[in-house]
Each structure stands twice: as C-alpha cells, then as structure tokens.
Coordinates of C-alpha atoms in Angstrom, one line a residue:
M1 CA 10.6 29.0 -1.6
A2 CA 14.0 27.3 -2.5
K3 CA 14.0 24.9 -5.4
A4 CA 13.9 21.2 -4.6
T5 CA 17.0 19.2 -5.4
I6 CA 17.9 16.4 -7.9
L7 CA 21.1 14.8 -6.7
T8 CA 23.4 12.6 -8.9
V9 CA 26.3 10.5 -7.4
D10 CA 28.9 9.0 -9.8
D11 CA 32.6 8.5 -9.3
D12 CA 33.3 8.8 -13.0
P13 CA 33.8 12.5 -13.7
G14 CA 32.8 12.3 -17.3
V15 CA 29.5 10.4 -16.5
S16 CA 28.9 12.8 -13.6
R17 CA 29.2 15.9 -15.7
A18 CA 27.1 14.4 -18.6
I19 CA 24.1 13.4 -16.5
A20 CA 24.2 16.7 -14.6
R21 CA 24.3 18.6 -17.9
D22 CA 21.3 16.6 -19.2
L23 CA 19.4 17.1 -16.0
R24 CA 20.0 20.9 -15.9
R25 CA 18.9 21.3 -19.5
H26 CA 15.5 19.7 -18.8
Y27 CA 14.9 20.3 -15.1
G28 CA 17.1 23.3 -14.3
G29 CA 14.2 25.8 -14.4
R30 CA 12.4 24.0 -11.5
F31 CA 15.0 22.0 -9.6
R32 CA 18.5 22.6 -8.3
V33 CA 20.8 19.9 -9.7
L34 CA 23.7 18.8 -7.5
R35 CA 26.3 16.2 -8.3
A36 CA 28.7 14.3 -6.1
T37 CA 31.6 12.0 -7.0
S38 CA 31.3 9.5 -4.1
G39 CA 28.7 8.2 -1.7
D40 CA 30.2 10.0 1.3
E41 CA 30.2 13.3 -0.7
G42 CA 26.6 12.7 -1.7
L43 CA 25.5 12.1 1.9
E44 CA 27.2 15.2 3.0
A45 CA 25.4 17.2 0.3
L46 CA 22.1 15.7 1.5
R47 CA 22.8 16.7 5.1
E48 CA 23.4 20.3 4.0
V49 CA 20.1 20.3 2.1
R50 CA 18.3 19.0 5.1
L51 CA 19.9 21.6 7.4
R52 CA 18.6 24.3 5.0
G53 CA 15.1 22.9 5.4
E54 CA 14.9 22.1 1.6
A55 CA 13.6 19.1 -0.2
V56 CA 15.1 16.4 -2.4
A57 CA 12.9 15.1 -5.2
V58 CA 15.1 12.5 -6.9
M59 CA 18.4 10.7 -6.1
I60 CA 20.4 9.0 -8.9
A61 CA 23.4 6.9 -7.9
D62 CA 25.8 4.8 -9.9
Y63 CA 26.0 1.2 -8.9
R64 CA 29.7 0.6 -9.2
M65 CA 31.5 3.0 -6.9
P66 CA 34.4 2.3 -4.5
T67 CA 33.9 2.3 -0.7
M68 CA 30.2 2.8 -1.0
N69 CA 28.2 1.5 -4.0
G70 CA 25.0 3.0 -5.3
V71 CA 22.8 0.6 -3.3
Q72 CA 24.5 1.4 -0.1
F73 CA 24.3 5.1 -0.7
L74 CA 20.6 5.0 -1.5
E75 CA 19.9 2.9 1.6
A76 CA 21.7 5.5 3.8
A77 CA 20.0 8.4 1.9
M78 CA 16.6 7.0 2.7
D79 CA 17.0 8.0 6.3
L80 CA 17.6 11.6 5.4
F81 CA 14.9 11.9 2.6
P82 CA 12.5 9.0 2.7
R83 CA 10.1 10.5 0.2
A84 CA 12.7 11.2 -2.5
R85 CA 12.5 8.9 -5.5
R86 CA 15.4 6.5 -5.9
V87 CA 17.2 5.6 -9.2
L88 CA 20.2 3.3 -9.7
L89 CA 22.5 4.0 -12.7
T90 CA 24.0 0.8 -14.0
A91 CA 25.7 -0.9 -16.9
Y92 CA 24.0 -3.7 -18.7
A93 CA 26.2 -6.3 -17.0
D94 CA 24.9 -5.1 -13.6
T95 CA 21.1 -5.3 -14.3
G96 CA 20.9 -8.3 -12.0
A97 CA 22.3 -6.3 -9.1
A98 CA 19.9 -3.5 -9.9
I99 CA 16.9 -5.8 -9.8
D100 CA 18.1 -7.3 -6.5
A101 CA 18.4 -3.7 -5.2
I102 CA 14.6 -3.3 -5.6
N103 CA 14.1 -5.3 -2.4
V104 CA 16.9 -3.5 -0.5
V105 CA 16.2 0.2 -1.1
D106 CA 12.7 0.1 -2.5
L107 CA 14.2 1.3 -5.8
D108 CA 11.9 3.2 -8.1
H109 CA 13.8 2.6 -11.3
Y110 CA 17.2 1.7 -12.8
L111 CA 18.7 3.4 -15.8
L112 CA 21.2 1.8 -18.2
K113 CA 24.3 3.6 -19.3
P114 CA 24.5 5.2 -21.8
W115 CA 21.1 6.9 -21.6
S116 CA 21.4 8.7 -24.9
P117 CA 19.2 10.1 -26.3
P118 CA 17.9 11.5 -22.9
E119 CA 14.6 12.4 -24.5
E120 CA 13.8 8.7 -24.9
N121 CA 15.8 7.0 -22.1
L122 CA 16.1 9.5 -19.3
Y123 CA 13.5 12.2 -19.2
P124 CA 10.3 10.0 -19.5
V125 CA 11.5 8.0 -16.5
L126 CA 12.3 11.0 -14.4
D127 CA 9.2 12.9 -15.4
T128 CA 7.1 10.0 -14.0
L129 CA 9.1 10.0 -10.7
V130 CA 8.8 13.8 -10.4
D131 CA 5.1 13.5 -10.8
I132 CA 4.9 10.9 -8.0
W133 CA 7.1 13.1 -5.8
D134 CA 4.8 16.1 -6.5
A135 CA 1.8 14.1 -5.5
T136 CA 3.3 12.9 -2.2
S137 CA 5.5 15.7 -1.0
D138 CA 4.8 19.4 -0.7
P139 CA 7.7 21.2 1.1
E140 CA 5.5 24.3 1.5
T141 CA 2.9 22.4 3.5
P142 CA 3.6 21.9 7.2
E143 CA 3.5 18.3 8.2
T144 CA 0.9 16.4 10.2
R145 CA 2.3 15.3 13.6
L146 CA 1.2 12.2 15.5
V147 CA 2.1 11.7 19.1
G148 CA 1.7 8.2 20.5
H149 CA 3.2 5.1 22.2
R150 CA 4.9 2.3 20.4
W151 CA 2.6 -0.3 21.8
S152 CA -0.6 1.7 21.8
A153 CA -3.2 0.1 19.6
P154 CA -5.1 3.4 19.0
S155 CA -1.8 5.0 18.0
F156 CA -1.1 2.2 15.6
A157 CA -4.6 2.6 14.0
V158 CA -3.9 6.3 13.3
R159 CA -0.5 5.5 11.9
E160 CA -1.9 2.8 9.7
F161 CA -4.7 5.0 8.4
L162 CA -2.3 7.9 7.5
A163 CA 0.3 5.6 6.0
R164 CA -2.1 3.6 3.8
N165 CA -3.8 6.8 2.6
L166 CA -0.4 8.2 1.7
V167 CA -0.7 11.2 4.0
P168 CA 2.7 12.5 5.0
Y169 CA 3.1 12.7 8.8
R170 CA 5.8 12.6 11.5
W171 CA 5.7 10.1 14.3
I172 CA 6.7 11.5 17.7
A173 CA 6.9 9.2 20.7
A174 CA 5.0 10.5 23.8
D175 CA 8.1 10.1 26.0
E176 CA 10.2 12.3 23.7
P177 CA 10.6 16.0 24.7
E178 CA 8.6 17.2 21.7
G179 CA 5.9 14.7 22.3
A180 CA 5.6 15.7 26.0
Q181 CA 5.4 19.4 25.0
L182 CA 2.6 18.8 22.5
L183 CA 0.6 16.7 24.9
E184 CA 1.0 19.4 27.6
A185 CA 0.0 22.1 25.2
A186 CA -3.1 20.2 24.4
G187 CA -4.0 19.6 28.1
L188 CA -3.3 15.9 27.8
T189 CA -1.2 13.3 29.6
P190 CA 0.9 10.5 28.1
A191 CA -1.9 8.1 28.8
D192 CA -4.2 10.1 26.5
V193 CA -2.5 9.2 23.2
P194 CA -2.9 9.3 20.2
L195 CA -2.8 13.1 19.6
V196 CA -2.8 14.4 16.1
V197 CA -1.7 18.0 15.2
T198 CA -2.7 18.7 11.6
A199 CA -0.7 20.8 9.1
E200 CA -3.0 23.7 9.9
G201 CA -2.5 23.3 13.6
R202 CA -5.8 21.6 14.4
V203 CA -5.5 19.4 17.5
L204 CA -7.3 16.0 17.3
H205 CA -7.4 13.7 20.4
A206 CA -8.0 10.1 19.6
P207 CA -9.8 10.9 16.3
T208 CA -12.0 8.5 14.4
E209 CA -11.0 7.7 10.8
A210 CA -13.8 10.0 9.5
E211 CA -12.6 12.9 11.7
L212 CA -9.0 12.2 10.7
A213 CA -9.8 12.0 7.0
A214 CA -11.8 15.3 7.1
H215 CA -8.8 17.2 8.6
V216 CA -5.9 15.8 6.5
G217 CA -7.4 16.7 3.1
L218 CA -9.3 13.5 2.2
R219 CA -12.8 13.8 0.9
T220 CA -15.5 12.0 3.0
S221 CA -18.8 13.0 1.3
P222 CA -19.9 13.0 -2.3
A223 CA -20.3 16.2 -4.3
A224 CA -23.6 15.0 -5.9
D225 CA -26.7 13.0 -5.0
F226 CA -26.7 10.7 -8.1
Y227 CA -24.1 9.1 -10.3
D228 CA -23.9 6.7 -13.2
V229 CA -21.8 4.3 -11.2
V230 CA -20.8 4.0 -7.6
V231 CA -17.7 1.8 -7.0
I232 CA -17.5 0.4 -3.4
G233 CA -14.0 -0.6 -2.4
A234 CA -10.7 1.0 -3.5
G235 CA -8.5 -2.1 -4.0
P236 CA -7.2 -3.0 -7.4
A237 CA -10.6 -4.0 -8.7
G238 CA -12.3 -0.9 -7.5
L239 CA -9.5 1.4 -8.7
G240 CA -9.5 -0.3 -12.1
A241 CA -13.3 0.1 -12.3
A242 CA -13.1 3.8 -11.3
V243 CA -10.3 4.5 -13.9
Y244 CA -12.2 2.9 -16.8
A245 CA -15.6 4.3 -15.8
A246 CA -14.4 7.9 -15.4
S247 CA -12.2 7.7 -18.5
E248 CA -15.3 6.7 -20.5
G249 CA -17.3 9.6 -19.4
L250 CA -19.4 8.0 -16.6
R251 CA -20.1 10.1 -13.5
T252 CA -18.2 8.0 -11.0
V253 CA -17.7 8.0 -7.3
L254 CA -15.3 5.5 -5.5
V255 CA -16.2 4.8 -1.9
E256 CA -13.6 3.3 0.5
R257 CA -14.2 2.4 4.1
S258 CA -10.6 2.7 5.2
A259 CA -7.7 3.2 2.7
T260 CA -7.1 2.9 -1.0
G261 CA -5.2 -0.1 -2.2
G262 CA -6.8 -2.9 -0.2
Q263 CA -4.6 -5.8 0.7
A264 CA -2.5 -5.2 -2.4
G265 CA -1.8 -1.7 -1.1
Q266 CA 0.0 -3.2 1.9
S267 CA 2.3 -5.3 -0.2
S268 CA 6.0 -4.4 0.1
R269 CA 6.7 -5.6 -3.5
I270 CA 4.5 -7.0 -6.3
E271 CA 6.8 -8.5 -8.9
N272 CA 4.5 -10.5 -11.1
Y273 CA 2.2 -7.6 -12.2
L274 CA 2.2 -7.0 -16.0
G275 CA 4.2 -4.0 -17.1
F276 CA 6.4 -3.7 -14.0
P277 CA 9.4 -5.9 -14.8
D278 CA 11.3 -4.5 -11.8
G279 CA 8.4 -4.9 -9.4
V280 CA 6.3 -2.2 -7.8
T281 CA 5.3 -1.7 -4.2
G282 CA 1.6 -1.8 -3.3
A283 CA 1.8 1.8 -2.2
Q284 CA 3.3 2.9 -5.5
L285 CA 0.7 1.1 -7.5
T286 CA -2.1 2.4 -5.4
D287 CA -0.8 6.0 -5.6
R288 CA -0.6 5.8 -9.4
A289 CA -4.0 4.3 -9.8
R290 CA -5.6 6.8 -7.4
R291 CA -4.1 9.8 -9.2
Q292 CA -5.1 8.3 -12.6
A293 CA -8.7 7.9 -11.4
S294 CA -8.8 11.4 -10.1
R295 CA -7.3 12.8 -13.3
F296 CA -10.2 11.3 -15.3
G297 CA -12.7 12.9 -12.9
A298 CA -13.6 10.2 -10.5
E299 CA -14.5 11.3 -7.0
I300 CA -12.7 9.3 -4.3
L301 CA -14.3 9.2 -0.8
S302 CA -12.2 7.9 2.2
A303 CA -13.3 6.7 5.6
T304 CA -16.8 6.3 4.3
E305 CA -18.6 3.1 5.1
V306 CA -21.5 1.8 3.1
V307 CA -23.9 0.0 5.4
A308 CA -26.9 -0.8 3.1
L309 CA -27.8 -1.2 -0.6
E310 CA -31.4 -0.8 -1.7
A311 CA -33.1 -1.2 -5.1
A312 CA -35.3 1.8 -5.9
G313 CA -37.0 1.2 -9.2
S314 CA -34.4 1.5 -11.9
G315 CA -32.0 3.2 -9.5
R316 CA -29.8 1.9 -6.7
V317 CA -29.4 3.6 -3.3
L318 CA -26.4 3.3 -1.0
R319 CA -26.7 4.3 2.6
F320 CA -23.6 5.4 4.6
A321 CA -22.8 4.8 8.3
D322 CA -23.3 8.6 9.0
G323 CA -26.9 8.4 7.9
T324 CA -26.4 10.0 4.5
S325 CA -27.0 8.3 1.1
V326 CA -26.3 8.5 -2.6
G327 CA -28.1 7.1 -5.6
A328 CA -26.8 5.6 -8.9
H329 CA -27.8 3.8 -12.0
T330 CA -25.3 1.1 -11.3
V331 CA -23.0 -0.2 -8.6
V332 CA -19.8 -2.1 -8.7
L333 CA -19.0 -4.2 -5.5
A334 CA -15.2 -4.4 -5.1
T335 CA -15.0 -4.6 -1.3
G336 CA -12.3 -7.3 -1.4
V337 CA -11.5 -9.4 1.6
T338 CA -9.8 -9.1 5.0
Y339 CA -7.3 -11.4 6.7
R340 CA -8.8 -13.9 9.1
R341 CA -8.0 -13.6 12.8
L342 CA -5.9 -16.2 14.6
A343 CA -8.6 -18.2 16.5
G344 CA -8.0 -19.7 19.9
A345 CA -4.6 -18.1 20.4
Q346 CA -5.8 -15.4 22.8
L347 CA -4.2 -12.6 20.7
D348 CA -7.1 -10.2 20.3
G349 CA -5.8 -8.0 23.2
Y350 CA -2.5 -7.4 21.4
C351 CA -3.8 -6.2 18.0
G352 CA -1.7 -3.1 17.2
A353 CA 0.5 -3.9 20.1
G354 CA 2.7 -6.5 18.7
V355 CA 0.2 -8.4 16.6
F356 CA -0.6 -7.1 13.1
Y357 CA -3.0 -8.4 10.4
G358 CA -1.3 -7.5 7.1
S359 CA 2.2 -6.1 6.6
A360 CA 2.1 -2.8 8.5
A361 CA 5.3 -2.1 6.5
F362 CA 5.8 1.3 8.2
E363 CA 6.6 -0.6 11.4
A364 CA 9.6 -2.3 9.7
A365 CA 12.2 0.2 10.9
S366 CA 11.0 -0.3 14.5
C367 CA 11.7 -4.1 14.1
R368 CA 15.4 -3.4 13.5
G369 CA 17.5 -6.0 15.4
D370 CA 14.5 -8.0 16.7
D371 CA 13.1 -11.3 15.6
V372 CA 9.9 -11.1 13.5
Y373 CA 7.3 -13.9 13.2
I374 CA 5.1 -14.2 10.2
V375 CA 2.1 -16.5 9.9
G376 CA 1.1 -17.6 6.4
G377 CA 2.4 -19.3 3.3
A378 CA 1.0 -17.4 0.4
N379 CA 2.6 -14.6 -1.6
S380 CA 1.6 -11.8 0.8
A381 CA 3.5 -13.6 3.6
G382 CA 6.5 -14.2 1.4
Q383 CA 6.7 -10.6 0.3
A384 CA 6.5 -9.5 3.9
A385 CA 9.2 -11.9 4.9
V386 CA 11.7 -10.6 2.3
Y387 CA 10.9 -7.0 3.2
F388 CA 11.2 -7.4 6.9
S389 CA 14.5 -9.4 6.5
R390 CA 16.1 -6.1 5.7
F391 CA 15.5 -4.8 9.2
A392 CA 15.0 -7.8 11.5
A393 CA 17.7 -9.9 13.1
R394 CA 15.7 -13.0 11.9
V395 CA 12.4 -13.6 10.2
H396 CA 10.5 -16.7 11.2
V397 CA 7.8 -17.9 8.8
L398 CA 5.3 -20.2 10.4
L399 CA 3.5 -22.6 8.1
R400 CA 0.6 -24.9 8.8
G401 CA 1.6 -27.1 5.9
P402 CA 4.9 -29.0 5.1
D403 CA 6.4 -26.4 2.7
L404 CA 5.8 -23.3 0.6
T405 CA 5.3 -24.9 -2.8
H406 CA 1.5 -25.3 -2.5
S407 CA 0.6 -21.7 -2.0
M408 CA 3.5 -19.4 -2.9
S409 CA 4.9 -18.3 -6.3
A410 CA 8.1 -19.9 -7.4
Y411 CA 10.0 -16.6 -7.7
L412 CA 9.2 -15.7 -4.1
I413 CA 10.3 -19.1 -2.8
Q414 CA 13.6 -18.6 -4.6
Q415 CA 14.0 -15.2 -3.1
I416 CA 13.3 -16.5 0.4
E417 CA 15.8 -19.4 0.0
A418 CA 18.5 -16.8 -0.9
V419 CA 18.0 -14.7 2.2
P420 CA 20.1 -16.0 5.1
N421 CA 18.1 -14.6 8.0
I422 CA 14.7 -16.1 7.0
D423 CA 13.8 -19.4 8.7
I424 CA 10.9 -21.5 7.6
H425 CA 9.1 -23.5 10.3
P426 CA 6.8 -26.1 8.6
C427 CA 3.8 -27.6 10.3
T428 CA 3.9 -24.9 13.0
E429 CA 0.9 -23.0 14.5
V430 CA 0.6 -20.2 17.1
A431 CA -1.1 -21.7 20.1
A432 CA -1.0 -18.6 22.4
G433 CA 0.5 -15.3 23.1
D434 CA 1.4 -13.5 26.3
G435 CA 2.8 -10.2 27.5
K436 CA 2.2 -7.1 29.7
G437 CA 0.7 -4.3 27.7
H438 CA 2.1 -5.8 24.4
L439 CA 3.1 -9.1 22.9
E440 CA 6.2 -10.5 24.6
R441 CA 6.0 -14.3 24.0
L442 CA 4.5 -16.8 21.7
T443 CA 3.7 -20.5 22.3
L444 CA 4.1 -22.5 19.1
R445 CA 2.6 -25.9 18.4
D446 CA 4.0 -28.6 16.1
N447 CA 0.8 -29.8 14.4
R448 CA 2.3 -33.2 13.7
T449 CA 3.3 -34.1 17.2
G450 CA 1.4 -31.6 19.3
A451 CA 4.6 -30.5 21.0
L452 CA 4.7 -27.0 22.4
R453 CA 7.6 -24.5 22.7
E454 CA 7.7 -20.9 23.9
V455 CA 9.7 -18.2 22.1
D456 CA 10.3 -14.5 22.9
A457 CA 8.5 -12.5 20.4
T458 CA 7.4 -8.8 20.2
W459 CA 6.4 -8.8 16.5
L460 CA 3.8 -11.1 14.9
F461 CA 2.4 -10.4 11.4
V462 CA -0.5 -12.6 10.3
F463 CA -1.5 -13.4 6.7
I464 CA -3.9 -16.3 6.9
G465 CA -6.8 -16.7 4.4
A466 CA -9.4 -14.1 3.6
E467 CA -13.0 -13.4 4.5
P468 CA -15.4 -11.1 2.5
Q469 CA -17.1 -8.4 4.6
T470 CA -20.5 -8.7 2.9
Q471 CA -22.9 -9.1 5.9
W472 CA -24.4 -5.7 4.9
L473 CA -25.8 -7.3 1.7
D474 CA -28.0 -9.8 3.6
G475 CA -31.4 -10.3 2.1
L476 CA -30.7 -8.6 -1.2
V477 CA -27.6 -9.9 -2.9
A478 CA -27.0 -13.7 -3.3
R479 CA -23.8 -15.0 -1.8
D480 CA -22.3 -18.4 -1.3
D481 CA -21.9 -20.1 2.1
R482 CA -18.7 -18.3 2.8
G483 CA -20.1 -14.9 2.0
F484 CA -18.6 -14.4 -1.4
V485 CA -20.9 -12.7 -3.9
L486 CA -22.4 -14.9 -6.6
T487 CA -22.4 -13.5 -10.2
G488 CA -23.5 -14.4 -13.7
P489 CA -23.8 -18.1 -14.4
D490 CA -23.1 -19.0 -10.7
L491 CA -26.4 -17.5 -9.7
P492 CA -29.1 -20.1 -8.7
E493 CA -31.6 -20.5 -11.5
A494 CA -29.8 -17.8 -13.6
G495 CA -31.6 -16.8 -16.7
G496 CA -35.2 -17.5 -15.5
R497 CA -37.7 -15.5 -13.6
S498 CA -37.1 -16.4 -9.9
P499 CA -36.6 -14.7 -6.6
R500 CA -32.8 -15.0 -7.3
W501 CA -33.0 -13.3 -10.7
P502 CA -35.9 -11.1 -11.6
L503 CA -35.4 -10.6 -15.4
A504 CA -36.1 -12.7 -18.4
R505 CA -32.5 -12.2 -19.8
A506 CA -29.6 -14.0 -18.3
P507 CA -27.4 -12.0 -15.9
Y508 CA -24.2 -10.6 -17.3
H509 CA -21.0 -12.4 -16.4
L510 CA -20.2 -10.1 -13.4
E511 CA -23.7 -9.2 -12.5
T512 CA -25.1 -10.1 -9.1
S513 CA -28.6 -11.2 -8.3
V514 CA -29.6 -7.5 -8.3
P515 CA -29.7 -6.2 -12.0
G516 CA -27.3 -3.3 -12.4
V517 CA -25.2 -4.3 -9.4
F518 CA -21.9 -6.0 -10.4
A519 CA -19.1 -7.6 -8.4
A520 CA -15.4 -7.6 -9.2
G521 CA -12.2 -8.8 -7.6
D522 CA -11.7 -10.9 -4.5
V523 CA -15.2 -10.4 -3.2
R524 CA -16.7 -12.3 -6.1
A525 CA -17.2 -16.1 -5.7
E526 CA -14.6 -18.2 -7.6
S527 CA -12.5 -15.2 -8.5
V528 CA -8.7 -15.5 -9.1
K529 CA -7.0 -13.9 -6.2
R530 CA -4.4 -11.9 -8.1
V531 CA -3.9 -8.2 -8.6
A532 CA -3.9 -8.4 -12.4
S533 CA -7.2 -10.4 -12.5
A534 CA -8.8 -8.0 -10.0
V535 CA -7.9 -5.0 -12.2
G536 CA -9.2 -6.8 -15.2
E537 CA -12.5 -7.6 -13.6
G538 CA -12.9 -4.0 -12.6
A539 CA -12.4 -2.9 -16.2
M540 CA -14.8 -5.7 -17.4
A541 CA -17.4 -4.6 -14.9
V542 CA -17.5 -1.2 -16.6
T543 CA -18.0 -2.7 -20.0
L544 CA -21.0 -4.5 -18.6
V545 CA -22.2 -1.3 -16.9
H546 CA -22.3 0.3 -20.4
R547 CA -24.3 -2.7 -21.7
Y548 CA -26.7 -2.5 -18.8
L549 CA -27.3 1.3 -19.3
E550 CA -27.8 0.9 -23.0
A551 CA -30.5 -1.7 -22.5
Q552 CA -32.5 0.5 -20.1

C-alpha cells in the first residue's frame, strides 16, 4: 500500500524547504512528504494524489500567499480530502487571522513561524493530528456506502448515526447512476431507501441502529456480566466518568443509546472549553475522549438502550432493550438531555426532511446557497449559526425573546454580529410549516403583535431547551417535577432513614436516592449546563464511586 501524504504549501522557498526537511526527518519513514509553492500548485498535487487512490493525512499551508492564501487553499482542499487534518502556518502578527480561520475551514491547529526547535513546537502538534487521522481514516479499508434520498427521514437517521459515531461513509443519492445500480443489485427500488453497503460488502436495507452498529465495527454487547461501574450515556459527563474510572483501574463499561458526544458532540465549535484556546469541534472532542477511554480499557457500547435499573442487594442490575442485562457495583447516570420539539407548529412530519433537532452539521454542504432558519438563542444555536453561515446564502436566527444577551455567551454574540449574512429576528416564533414531502415554507409569528408572515424555507434547525429522558427510572430514582435526577443534599429527607434515602449516612454529593447510583452532567437537577462542568462532574462521580466501594 502506498504511503499516505503530508503536504506543505508555502510561497517562500526557504521556509518551504525547511519545513519539508523537518517533516521528512521525523515522518519520512511512514509518510510521503510533498511541498508546493502556491495554492494552485498544492491543489494540483492533491488532485494527483486522489487520482492515484492514495490518502492525505495532514495539510500545512502558509497564511500569507499571493493569489490564494492559506485559508482559501485549505477550504478548497477540504473538498478533495475532507478527513485530512488542517494546519495553518502563520507569523505572530497573523494569529488573529488564524483564529478566525478556525470557523472557516475547521482548522485543527495553527503553527507560528519559526517553529524551531521542531521537537518542541512542530512534532508534538503533528503527532497528535496523525493519531487523530489514524483513528478516523484507514485507506486500506473499503468505505461504507449509503444510498438514500435528500428528503428521506430514514436516510437522514442513518446518516446522522454514522456521522455522529465517526464512521467513515460515502453518501450516494438514489437518483445517481451508482445509487441506482446498487439498488438494482440489491433487488430494491428508489422508494426502498435507505440502503447501506458495508465495507465488507454486506447489504443492509433500512437497518436499525443496533443492526447498523453491529456491521460497521461498533460494539453493542458487553464482554462481561459484571463490572465495577456502568456509565450510562456517552456525552461529556459519561466520557469523563469512563476515562477517570478506567484509568484508576475500575472495570468500566460505557453504554450509549445512540452516539458518543451527546449534544456537545454535535457542536460545530466549542470555544470556551479549558485547554483549547483555538476552539475544538464537538466531534473532535468526542473522538479524543472516546479514544482516551478505550486506551485506558473502558468498554464502549453503542446503539444499546438501557430500559430498567434494579437494586439487587449490594449490586445494581441494568436491563437492555434487547432483553439482556449486566450487573455492577455502581452506576453513573450521565444520560444528558434532548432538545424539545416545537409544539403546535405541525412539523413532526418533516423531521429529517427539512426539520432537524440539533445541528446536523453534515448537512451544511447541502445548504449551500439556500436560506437556513435556526430556532433558539443559546450557545448551541449561536455556534450553528456561525457554522452554517459559511454555506448558506443567509442564516435567520429566530428568538422568542428580545435579544441574545440573556442566554448566549458574549464571544458568540460578537462573532454573530461580525458575520454579514446572519440575521437576528427577535420576538419571533414558528407558527407552522408546510410542504410536499419535505419542508418548503414556514409561517412565522411576531409574539408581540401576533402578526403572521410566510417565508420560503427548506432548512430549519431547532435548539430550544432540553428535556431529560429519565422515564425509565420511574419508581426507583427520585427526580424533580421536570424529570431531572435529584442528588445529594437535594434529596428529600436526605440523611435520615426514609423511603427516599435508606441509609443512616447522608448521600454523597452526586449520589441519587439509590445508594451506589450517581448522576453527573445535564441529567442532574440544578447542574450547570456547560461541557466543562459536565466533564468535572463525571470525574467527581468516580471519586465518590471509590468512596462508596471502600465503605462496602
């Protein structure tokens, strides 16, 4: 198999030779290092690599180049090699432009010139990016192919599952020649989408998430019958708990109903998370956390739904939707929350066909040249607005309130104000939606005057509030009137012997009404809805798990 490529693009011959020399010295045994002296030359080199069927691992481009600067080059190069990691080479005076580029080309990192010594300033950065590329791209493995329709809700569900679980796949429209051929070969018609053809050639027609997970390399069943700790939910809190539990020697299994990352995993850019001054996408953060948990020995189950929790003496039993079960000494509930549906707007029939709850960032390229409508005024909505503004003709943000200041971080408000094709519509709600087969129109209501207006719209992304999915805990775990799990001092009659709390000792801070069962992150009542606090609670829950186990 041919070596994958690392490409550098710099119009300064001296700099171009120097970085190519340093790269070959450290990576030459594994990668082919190419250098180009202009953006056009770099794109031509990438096209040749693509024609040979080879892979590109990392692209490094200088910011200041004539005709086509580094940001413009990386944006064009994304279409040829979307999984290649992207680095901008810049002088100190241009760091502001580099930071701005993060939201334009989903930049992985920027490097300052000079990078000497490379052992400190170049190789550690690229080692990390190569590790990420290794985990998400295997040129020797045939790709998974998905045949579907643009406005097919089942097709969207499969796309979302694959994208959020970081499974490489290729989307093929059913009306394209290749899509029609695959459908015919499978004995299906265009009305029978979605069709999945796995890397091994297995044909799956309208698969469930469990079937899909089992055939694309995701684990769906535990390797053992009993663990020290079972973590339910693989958002930031669950991933944090799994990393700390496994790293401290606890037998750990992480169970996720849909995809790792939770709501944070769908974020196009998280810029206020400690340790990432240039920001990080939700997918990148999720990928790193997942690989970290796996490296420490945690098992990660996907498309596995927990439907019941039972107390069995000193142990805890979790029952899955497929009828199987697993036992544990302790449990960490980190199931997070889901976005609320738009009530009364008659949009349920358009879910996945123009109406999306969450960012569905993989749909961004399909929005090119269209108007996009976003409902919500919190950070998730703001991040989505900035991201979609790169593709859409205009982005319309619909707010129930008068402005963004009440619910959105100041840095995001400043970004939005600086983007010319984002329009803010205060005091505006979605009253109804309409269309044949997919969303085509929205009726908007001014909640101050009641006035209605109709707009053409094929893309609506909703980020309104959040609800915990905790009905399966009925009768066992105490919750508040909104369904959030009560813990520690918030438990009724905490510290005394009562139906709510059975022990003489007071419950630990994150402990639920069931001893040995802890809650962390957004599912917990009165939690701070931030990624950093969720990760912190996940880590804190493991500390309390140790305390609980030592007391047994």
